[in-house]
Amino acid sequence: MSFAEFLPQLLPILILLGLVLAVIGALRRILLWRQGQESTIHWAGLFSIPQRYLVDLHHVVASDKYISNTHVATAGGFVLTALLVILIYLFDVATNILNYALLASSGLMFVGAVFVLMRRINPPPNLSLGPWSRLPYSLLIFSSSFFVLTLPASGLLPIDSGSWLLAILLVVGIIWGVGEMFFGLTWGGPMKHAFAGALHLGLHRRQDRFGGGRSTGLISIDLEKDKLGVEKPEDFKWSQLLSFDACVECGRCEKACPAFAAGQPLNPKKIIQDMVVGMAGGNTAKFAGSAYPGVELGSHKGGAVIPIVDVLLEANTLWSCTTCRACVQECPMMIEHVDAIVDMRRFETMEKGKTPGKGAEVLDNLNTTDNPNGHAPSSRMNWAADQNLAVFGSDVDRADVLLWIGDAAFDMRNQRTLRAMITLLRAAKVDFAVLGDCECDSGDLARRLGDEATFQRLAKTNIATMSQFEFKHIVTADPHAFHCLKNEYADFGGHYDVYHHTGFFADLVKNGKIKLNTNNAISLTYHDPCYLGRYNGEYDAPRYLLEAMGINVKEMERSKSKSRCCGGGGGAAVTDIPGKQRIPDMRMDDANSTGAEIVAVACPGCSQMLEGVVEPRPQVKDIAELMLDALCEEVV
Amino acid sequence: MIFDPSLNIVTLVSIGEHPLSGRPRRAEQDARALELGLKLVADNLQVLYIGQAKSPATVSVLKDYLGMGLGQIQVLDVPPQADISNTLLENFKANCPDIILTGGRAENGESSGMIPYLLAEQLNIPIVTSITDIVSIDMLTGLAEVLQALPRGQRRKIKVSLPFVASVDMAAPAPRQSAYGCAMRGQLVVKDFNQSIDDVGQRHWQVNSAQMRPKRLKIVKAKTAADRFKAATAKIQGGSGKVIYDSKESAQEIFKLLRDEEML
C-alpha cells in the first residue's frame, strides 16, 4: 500500500474522530454552562452571529488594525478550510474548484498564522502565554498540512509525489492540527473562544448592545430571592458562564484597567479566567497571563459549588473595580466584566455584610439620611440659600426643567459648579425648578457597592417624589445621577427625558439662547467622565461647548471611549483598596503630558478626585464654570 | 466565639434615632453591645427587645439588628404605657442570664439611662458601666474581667462576678454591617407579655421637646503641638475641687467663679 492509498483511508477517520470528539466536548461544555441560573434565551440572536461578528466585534478589534486584519485572514481562512476539508475528505466531494478553494483558504490561513506568530515574537505583557503561545504553531501546522495534502489532488503536483516520510509528517500534522482546531475547540484549548464566542455573540445577555445600541444600566435583581448576588460560580446566569468561556485572553481589558495600572489587586482578564476555573473546577496555577498585582499566581482554586471570595479570588479584587467600564468597552468578545463584579459584590454586601473601607458607614448614612455622608436631609438646600430657587411642591408644581442637584449640594467644591449652572440657566431664561429637600441620593453609589436594596429604595422614593410634579426634562451636572435616572430607573417605572448639563447647554448654545465669548485662549484638556462617555456615549457635547468658547482642546492620549477613570467611580473612593499609586494621580499625569493649564471636567466626582491631586497641577474646572467665565452678559 | 457556649448572654436592644434626620435606626450603643455579645458567644447570643412589636419603625430597625447575622430576636410586645424596666425584671426573675449587655441610654423616649441600674438593683447583681470589652470569664471562680472606658482613651480593668449587668460604651468596637439578606431571613419571635406593668408615674407627665443648651466656647490655650497633644491625652489632674457646706461661702465661691469667667 503506498501512501497515496493510505492517506485517503486514514483521513476521513481522523476528521470524523476530531468532529465526534468536538461534538462530545461541545455537549460537555454546554452542561458546564447549564450549571448557571436560568435567564432568557435569545434564540433569534443566533441568526445574527455572522453580522455581530463582522460588525460589532470587528468594530472593537479594528482599533488595532494589525490584529484585526490578521484575525480576518486566520479565522476566515480556518472556517473555509474546515468546511472544505469536511466536504472533500469526509464526504468525498472532490471537484477541482473545491480543491483550489481549499488551497486558497489554507494559504490565507497560513499567511494569517504567520502574522499571529510574528505578534508573539516579543509579546506585550497583556497577552497570555502558555497554550496561547502554542496556537500560532497549531494554526501553521493545520493550514500547511491541508495545503500540502491538497497539492497533489489539485493536480499541481503528481499524485504519488512525496514519500512515506512526507506522509508521516502529514499525518502528524493533521492529527496536531485537527486536535487543536476541532478537539480543542470544545475541550478547553485556546480555540474554545471560537465556539463559545460565537454562541455568546448570539445569546448575549444584553442583546441591545448590538447594531449600534447601548445597554449599560445594571440589571436589577429580585430582593425576595433566597440568595442575593453571586456566591458561587453556579449562581451566575448560564449566559454569563458562557460569556466567560468566550475570553481570548487578549488583555485589552488589562491594558485599559485603571486599577490594574495603579497596582491594585485587579486584572479584568484574570477575573474572567478565574470564573472559567470556577465553572470547570481546578486551580488558577495554569493561568499564563499577568497576576492580580500583589497576589501570587496559582494560590487559589475553585469549583462550581465552591464560594468564590477568599477561595478563588480575594475580596479586594472585587472592590478595586471603579466600574469605569473600560474593560467592557475594550473587550472584543463583548464580555460584561462589570456585571459579574457587581453580582459578586451584591453577595458580599447583602449576604455577608462585608463592604470594605467606609462602605458600611456610607450605606448606613444612605439609609438614615438619604445622602452618603450623613448630612441632615433638611440641610440639602442650604447651599442655595442665596439663589432663590423655585422648589417643586412649595413654589411650583410644574416647570420645563427639573434641575437634579445630587450630592454636590453638600460639597463646597461642587457647589461652585451648581451656582454656575443656575446662572447659565437663568441667562438662557430656562423655566426650571428643583426638588429641594425631597431629593434623595440617586442610588448610584449604593448600587455599585452591591447594595441593591438601598438602591431600589432610593430609586422608588425619588420616582414617587417626581411623579407628583410636571416637567419635560431632567438636567443634572452629575453623570452618575444622569445614568441612573436615564438608564436604571426605568425598571421601577421611572421614564424620563434626562440631559447631562453639557448636552443641555450645547443645545442652548446652538439655539443662540446662551452666547459665549469666543476669545478664550486657554490651554485646556478635557477629561471624559466614564458615566457620561462610555456609559452614555456623550463625547461631543462637552467638546462642542469648549470649542464654542474658542478653546482648542488638547486631547489626552486616553480620551473619549479610551478615557481613563478618575478613580472615584463604583464606590472605589469609599472602599479605598490600596495599590502602588493612586488612579487620580495617573490621570493627572495624563493631563500634564498635554501641557494644559486647565483640566475641564463634567462630573462632581471627577472634580473631587482630580482636585485631590497635590499641586503643582493644572486647575480643575467644570465646563459649567468655564462657561460662566465666558458668558456674554446681555446689557439691559 | 471565644467563650463557653453554655454561657447565657442576653443583649437588650432598643430603637435608635438618627440625630439629624430623626429616622429610626440601630441604636449606636445597643449595636455595640450586640457586637460584643456576638463576639463572645456568636450564635448562642440571645437578643431581646421590649416595646411595641407592631410598629413599622420597630420592625424595620429590628430587621437591621437581624442583619448583623442573628437567627432571631425575642420581642416582648407591650403596650406603650408599660414600664419597661419592671417588665424586663419580671422576665429575668425566673431565669437570670449570666451577663446582660445593654447600651448606656436610649436614643429617644425617656432616655434616662436607668435600665441597667434598675435591673442590677432589682436582680441584686453587680453592674459595670461603659465597658468596651469582656476580656476573660473564669467559669470556675465565676469572675469576669472587663475593660471599662475612661475619658481620653484610657481603660480600666475590672473584675466582676457573674451574673452581672454591663452597659456598653461608644468606645467599644463598632458594630458589624447589617446585611439585607440576613435581615430579611431572620425571625422576630413575638411574645405577648401579659404581665406588663404600667408606668404609673408617666401618666401625669407633660412632654416637651428638648431645648438646645448653650455650649461653652472652646478657647485653645495651647501654643505648641506638644501642648495640644498633652491637652488631648493627659489625665485630668483632680484635687482642685472642694466641698463647701456653708451656703454663704458657696454663694461667694460661685460669685468668684462668674467673675473669673468674666460673666459678671
mmCIF file with all atom_site columns, C-alpha atoms in Angstrom, chain A residues 225-226 228 350-351 353-355 364 367-370 374 453, chain B residues 18 20-21 23-26 177-182 184-185:
data_model
loop_
_atom_site.group_PDB
_atom_site.id
_atom_site.type_symbol
_atom_site.label_atom_id
_atom_site.label_alt_id
_atom_site.label_comp_id
_atom_site.label_asym_id
_atom_site.label_entity_id
_atom_site.label_seq_id
_atom_site.pdbx_PDB_ins_code
_atom_site.Cartn_x
_atom_site.Cartn_y
_atom_site.Cartn_z
_atom_site.occupancy
_atom_site.B_iso_or_equiv
_atom_site.pdbx_formal_charge
_atom_site.auth_seq_id
_atom_site.auth_comp_id
_atom_site.auth_asym_id
_atom_site.auth_atom_id
_atom_site.pdbx_PDB_model_num
ATOM 1  C CA . LYS A 1 225 ? -34.788 35.568 46.470 1.00 0.00 ? 225 LYS A CA 1
ATOM 2  C CA . ASP A 1 226 ? -33.194 33.107 48.887 1.00 0.00 ? 226 ASP A CA 1
ATOM 3  C CA . LEU A 1 228 ? -28.897 37.751 46.774 1.00 0.00 ? 228 LEU A CA 1
ATOM 4  C CA . MET A 1 350 ? -26.238 41.964 51.089 1.00 0.00 ? 350 MET A CA 1
ATOM 5  C CA . GLU A 1 351 ? -25.494 38.474 52.405 1.00 0.00 ? 351 GLU A CA 1
ATOM 6  C CA . GLY A 1 353 ? -22.287 42.436 55.185 1.00 0.00 ? 353 GLY A CA 1
ATOM 7  C CA . LYS A 1 354 ? -18.662 42.878 54.244 1.00 0.00 ? 354 LYS A CA 1
ATOM 8  C CA . THR A 1 355 ? -18.415 46.085 52.282 1.00 0.00 ? 355 THR A CA 1
ATOM 9  C CA . ASP A 1 364 ? -25.830 53.315 56.787 1.00 0.00 ? 364 ASP A CA 1
ATOM 10 C CA . ASN A 1 367 ? -30.395 54.605 54.792 1.00 0.00 ? 367 ASN A CA 1
ATOM 11 C CA . THR A 1 368 ? -30.755 57.113 57.595 1.00 0.00 ? 368 THR A CA 1
ATOM 12 C CA . THR A 1 369 ? -30.169 60.413 55.791 1.00 0.00 ? 369 THR A CA 1
ATOM 13 C CA . ASP A 1 370 ? -30.505 59.700 52.031 1.00 0.00 ? 370 ASP A CA 1
ATOM 14 C CA . GLY A 1 374 ? -24.758 61.591 56.737 1.00 0.00 ? 374 GLY A CA 1
ATOM 15 C CA . ALA A 1 453 ? -31.888 47.040 48.365 1.00 0.00 ? 453 ALA A CA 1
ATOM 16 C CA . HIS B 2 18  ? -30.667 59.422 63.900 1.00 0.00 ? 18  HIS B CA 1
ATOM 17 C CA . LEU B 2 20  ? -30.033 64.714 62.208 1.00 0.00 ? 20  LEU B CA 1
ATOM 18 C CA . SER B 2 21  ? -32.805 63.039 60.270 1.00 0.00 ? 21  SER B CA 1
ATOM 19 C CA . ARG B 2 23  ? -35.237 58.419 61.438 1.00 0.00 ? 23  ARG B CA 1
ATOM 20 C CA . PRO B 2 24  ? -35.291 55.132 63.321 1.00 0.00 ? 24  PRO B CA 1
ATOM 21 C CA . ARG B 2 25  ? -32.033 53.204 63.200 1.00 0.00 ? 25  ARG B CA 1
ATOM 22 C CA . ARG B 2 26  ? -29.961 50.716 65.145 1.00 0.00 ? 26  ARG B CA 1
ATOM 23 C CA . GLN B 2 177 ? -22.536 45.942 58.896 1.00 0.00 ? 177 GLN B CA 1
ATOM 24 C CA . SER B 2 178 ? -26.157 44.929 58.681 1.00 0.00 ? 178 SER B CA 1
ATOM 25 C CA . ALA B 2 179 ? -26.679 42.684 55.651 1.00 0.00 ? 179 ALA B CA 1
ATOM 26 C CA . TYR B 2 180 ? -30.010 42.966 53.865 1.00 0.00 ? 180 TYR B CA 1
ATOM 27 C CA . GLY B 2 181 ? -30.322 39.237 53.104 1.00 0.00 ? 181 GLY B CA 1
ATOM 28 C CA . CYS B 2 182 ? -29.833 38.162 56.742 1.00 0.00 ? 182 CYS B CA 1
ATOM 29 C CA . MET B 2 184 ? -34.936 39.602 55.614 1.00 0.00 ? 184 MET B CA 1
ATOM 30 C CA . ARG B 2 185 ? -34.492 35.982 56.678 1.00 0.00 ? 185 ARG B CA 1
#
